[in-house]
Amino acid sequence: MVEETLKHFINPYYIQVLTLLGIYIIAAAGLHLITGVTGQLSFGHAAFLGIGAYTAAICTMKLEIPFVLALVAGGTTAALAGIVVGFPSLRLAGDYLGIATLGFGEIVRVVFTNLEITGGARGLAGIPRKTDILVVYLAVILTIWAVYRLQHSRYGRALVAVREDEIAAECMGVNSLWYKVTAFAIGSFIAGVAGGLYGHFLQYLNPVDFGFARSFEILTFVVLGGLGSLPGVILGTTVLALAPEILRFGAVYRMMLYGFLMVLVMIFRPQGLLGGVNLARAWRVVRRGRRQAPAT
Amino acid sequence: MTWQMMLQQVINGVTLGSTYALIALGYTMVYGIIQLINFAHGEVYMIGAFVGLTAVLVFKANIFVALLAAMLVCILLAVSIERVAYRPLRRAPRLAPIISAIGVSIFLQTLMLIIKGPQPVGFPPVVSNALYYIGPVRISLVQIIILLTASCLMLGLQLIVKRTRIGKAMRATSEDYDTASLMGINVNRVISFTFGLGAALAGAGGVLVGIYFNAVFPLMGVMAGLKAFCAAVVGGIGSIPGAMLGGIFLGVAEVFGVAAGLDTYKDAIAFGLLILVLLVRPTGLLGQPIQKKV
Amino acid sequence: MAPPLLELQNVTIRFGGLVAVDRLDLRVKRGKIRALIGPNGAGKSTVFNAVTGIYRPTGGKIFFNGEDITHLKPYAVARRGIARTFQNIRLFKNLSVLDNVKVGRHCRARSGIIGALVRGPGVRTEERRINEAALAALALVDLVHKKDEMAANLAYGEQRRLEIARALASEPLLLLLDEPAAGMNPAEKQDLQEVIRTIRAQGITIFLVEHDMKFVMSLADEVTVLDYGKKICTGTPEQVQADPRVIEAYLGREAG
C-alpha cells in the first residue's frame, strides 16, 4: 500500500532500485559483522543469501508459512549453515578461512543447481511478491540497529579484539572460537533474511545469483565503504549498488568502469571510504570547534 | 570400470590436470612471495588463449608461435597489472589488494566481452586429429602435445627456480620478504619476475586448453581460475611442486568423478577436495606446517 | 608452608626436535615478585606461553591455585586469574586506550549477545563497573589522560604501560610480565619498578621475565635462571648473582 502511494510520486523503477539497495545493505551489514568487525575473511557470503532465499521461498510456496516467519526460517537455516561451516573452518587462519568459505559457497551453488526442490538449473519461479520497499527498509533499520548494538557492547569489543590480535584476546579471557562462530552465525542469519527478501521481490531465484561473483560484490561493498565501519558499509553499498545505475550512460562499458573504479579507490584509499574514521569522534571535534570559534 | 577404462581416464585426467597445474603455478608463486590471492590470474589465462587464437586465425601461425606469443603478451600483462594494481598496496590492509585484484578481473572480463562477445570461438585446426593407441588406451596428438609442453614448461620453471640467481632471489623473498630486501635483493624486480613466470605458464595453458576443448570465450578464466586455485591450495599453497601435484590430482579426480556419474557436480569436485584438504591438512599435500611464534 | 600459587612440575616443551624448556621445576609463592632470567633464547617467554595455555607442554604439569591447568586453553587460564603482558606488545591497535583495558576486564563480566541487544539495567550497571575498573587500572599507570587515544598512536613506553593496565583490569591473582622494561630509558624503568611494587602491594603475585639484571635484582624476591631451557639456579637475587654457573652462562657470555 505504501508502495502504491509512493509510485504516484516517484518513478517505479527507482522504487525498485531503492528496494534492492535496501536488501544489499542488509546483506552487507551481515558480512560487516563477520569480516569488518571480527576480521574473519568470508568469500562465500552469497551462499547464505541463497540458503535463506530458497528456504524462505519454499516456506511460503510449499508450506504456506506467513512471510515474516518464512524470513526468520530462512535466516535461521542460513545461521545453522553458518555454524556448520564455521565450526571447522574458523580454526583456520586468515586466508585459509577465506579460501574455505569460497569453496563452500561454490559447493552450495552447485548443490542448488542439482536439487529438485530448488528447481535445479532452471531456477525457482513463481515466488509470491511479498517484499515491498516498506518491509525492506523496516528490515534495514532493524538490522542496522542490531548490528550497531552488537558492535558497541562487551560482545562487540571482544569481536574487535579477536580481529586485532586473536592470541592477546584469548589471553584476556575471550574464547575466540565461540566469538568467531557466533559472529558468523549472526552474519549468516542476516544474510539469510536478506535472501528471503530478495526472493520474494524478484519472484524468481537462480543459483547463478548466489555464487562467488555475488560474494565478491558484497565483499567489495564492505571493503570499499571502510572495513569495520558500519556507516562506511552503508555508504559503500549505496555508492557501489547505485553506481551501475548512475553509469547507465555507457551501458556496455559500465562494468569495465566499475572494475577500474574498484582498483582506483583501493589505491588511493586502501582502508576504504570511511575506514578508520570514527564518526562519533569526528562529530565531537566538529562540535568543539563550533563552540570555541567566535560567532561571526 | 575395467582397468583399461581406468587407465584411459588417468590419461585424460593427467592431461586436464596439467592444464590446471599450469595455471595453479601462477597462483602459488604469487601467494608464496607476497601472500596475495591473485584473483585476476584466471583472466590472464583467458587472454593468453585469445592471443593464441588470434595468432593462428589472423597470422596463420603454428602452435609454437601461438604459444610463444601468448606467453609474451601474458608476461607483459601480468607485470603491468602488478605494477599498477598491486604494488601500491603492498603495505595496505589485507583485503585491499584482493579487492583490487577483483577489480582488475572484472575489468578484463568485461573488456573481452565487449571486444569478442560471450560466445565461444573454436580454434582452427593447428594440430591434427591423430590418435595413437598404446595397448588398450587411446591418446590424441593434442593430449601428447599438452603433456609434453606442460612438462617442459614445468621443468623449465624448476630449473629457473632452483638453478638461477633470480630463482634463488625468488625463494629468499618468499621465505622472508624484509630480510631479502635488506640483503640487497631488488624485491620489486623479483616480484615482477614471479608474476611474469606465472603468467607465461598460464598463457601457455590457455592456448593448450583452447585447442583441447576447441573453445575460447571471455569467461573461460573464471571457473578454470577458481579450480586451479583449489589445486594450488590442495597441493600446498606456496609450494611449486605442490601446485603441479595438486593440478594433476584435481584433473584426475574430476575425470573420475565425471566417469562415476557426478558430471553435474563436476565443478564441486574441486571445491570438495579443497574443503577436505583444508580440514584435514590445511597446509596442503606438500606444504610445510607453520609453527606460530608468540 | 603455604602452597605455591603457581607450580611447574617437570615441564618440558618441545618444538619438533628442539627442546625449548627441559624438565623445569618452578614454584611461585603467593604475594611475591618472582623473576625468570636467562640469556636470549633460553626459553623464558616459552614458559609464559605454556602457563597461559598458548603452548601445550610436551611433558610435565602446571598447577595454579591448586588446580591442574596444563591443558587449558588461554581463555580458560585467564578466567582463573592469570593475566599477562607480551614481549612484543600485543595491543588492540584500532581500539582506544580505554577500550583496550575494557577488553582486559572481559573475563570479569558476563553480558553477551542478548545483553548487547536488550540493554537492560543489569547490563548497564555492568558496563559502568567495567568503565570504572578500566579507569582505575589506567590511573595506576598514569594513562587516564589518553583514554580516548587510539592505542596505535601511543608512544612506545605508554604502550607498555597500557598493556600492564589491560592485564590489571581483570583483577588477576597472578600477573605475568614479559620483558616489561624492554626499550625503556632509566627514568621509565624507575617508574615501572614503582608501579610493580604498587601492584604487589595490592596483593597480586608477580612473575616477570626480564633481560635487565639490575632491574630484576632490585625488585625480585626470588630469581630463577634459565639457560638452554634448563634451570641452572634458583634463589634470592644475591645468591643468584654470586652463583658461578650463572656468571658463566649469563653474565660471562654477555658484557653485562
mmCIF file with all atom_site columns, C-alpha atoms in Angstrom, chain B residues 31 41 43 59 61 70 84 91 99-100 120 126 134 144 146 152 156 159 173 183 193 195 236 247 253 257 269 284:
data_model
loop_
_atom_site.group_PDB
_atom_site.id
_atom_site.type_symbol
_atom_site.label_atom_id
_atom_site.label_alt_id
_atom_site.label_comp_id
_atom_site.label_asym_id
_atom_site.label_entity_id
_atom_site.label_seq_id
_atom_site.pdbx_PDB_ins_code
_atom_site.Cartn_x
_atom_site.Cartn_y
_atom_site.Cartn_z
_atom_site.occupancy
_atom_site.B_iso_or_equiv
_atom_site.pdbx_formal_charge
_atom_site.auth_seq_id
_atom_site.auth_comp_id
_atom_site.auth_asym_id
_atom_site.auth_atom_id
_atom_site.pdbx_PDB_model_num
ATOM 1  C CA . TYR B 1 31  ? 50.949 -16.244 -2.925  1.00 0.00 ? 31  TYR B CA 1
ATOM 2  C CA . HIS B 1 41  ? 45.180 -14.651 -12.766 1.00 0.00 ? 41  HIS B CA 1
ATOM 3  C CA . GLU B 1 43  ? 41.817 -13.575 -16.741 1.00 0.00 ? 43  GLU B CA 1
ATOM 4  C CA . PHE B 1 59  ? 48.661 -14.505 -38.568 1.00 0.00 ? 59  PHE B CA 1
ATOM 5  C CA . ALA B 1 61  ? 50.943 -19.043 -37.018 1.00 0.00 ? 61  ALA B CA 1
ATOM 6  C CA . ALA B 1 70  ? 50.523 -15.902 -25.749 1.00 0.00 ? 70  ALA B CA 1
ATOM 7  C CA . VAL B 1 84  ? 49.542 -0.705  -11.351 1.00 0.00 ? 84  VAL B CA 1
ATOM 8  C CA . ARG B 1 91  ? 51.648 -2.193  2.824   1.00 0.00 ? 91  ARG B CA 1
ATOM 9  C CA . ILE B 1 99  ? 39.552 -6.100  -3.942  1.00 0.00 ? 99  ILE B CA 1
ATOM 10 C CA . SER B 1 100 ? 41.929 -4.516  -6.406  1.00 0.00 ? 100 SER B CA 1
ATOM 11 C CA . PRO B 1 120 ? 32.884 -19.488 -27.540 1.00 0.00 ? 120 PRO B CA 1
ATOM 12 C CA . VAL B 1 126 ? 46.591 -26.263 -35.728 1.00 0.00 ? 126 VAL B CA 1
ATOM 13 C CA . ILE B 1 134 ? 49.271 -47.652 -26.705 1.00 0.00 ? 134 ILE B CA 1
ATOM 14 C CA . ILE B 1 144 ? 50.557 -35.590 -26.206 1.00 0.00 ? 144 ILE B CA 1
ATOM 15 C CA . ILE B 1 146 ? 49.739 -30.783 -23.897 1.00 0.00 ? 146 ILE B CA 1
ATOM 16 C CA . CYS B 1 152 ? 58.769 -28.883 -20.487 1.00 0.00 ? 152 CYS B CA 1
ATOM 17 C CA . GLY B 1 156 ? 61.927 -25.111 -17.127 1.00 0.00 ? 156 GLY B CA 1
ATOM 18 C CA . LEU B 1 159 ? 65.368 -25.114 -13.368 1.00 0.00 ? 159 LEU B CA 1
ATOM 19 C CA . THR B 1 173 ? 61.934 -13.304 -0.906  1.00 0.00 ? 173 THR B CA 1
ATOM 20 C CA . MET B 1 183 ? 70.223 -8.282  1.842   1.00 0.00 ? 183 MET B CA 1
ATOM 21 C CA . PHE B 1 193 ? 59.625 -11.696 -12.443 1.00 0.00 ? 193 PHE B CA 1
ATOM 22 C CA . PHE B 1 195 ? 54.301 -12.584 -11.846 1.00 0.00 ? 195 PHE B CA 1
ATOM 23 C CA . GLY B 1 236 ? 50.065 -26.699 -0.660  1.00 0.00 ? 236 GLY B CA 1
ATOM 24 C CA . GLY B 1 247 ? 46.724 -29.697 -10.528 1.00 0.00 ? 247 GLY B CA 1
ATOM 25 C CA . ALA B 1 253 ? 39.723 -36.559 -9.591  1.00 0.00 ? 253 ALA B CA 1
ATOM 26 C CA . GLY B 1 257 ? 34.171 -38.078 -10.836 1.00 0.00 ? 257 GLY B CA 1
ATOM 27 C CA . ILE B 1 269 ? 34.696 -31.760 -7.029  1.00 0.00 ? 269 ILE B CA 1
ATOM 28 C CA . GLY B 1 284 ? 48.147 -28.948 1.677   1.00 0.00 ? 284 GLY B CA 1
#
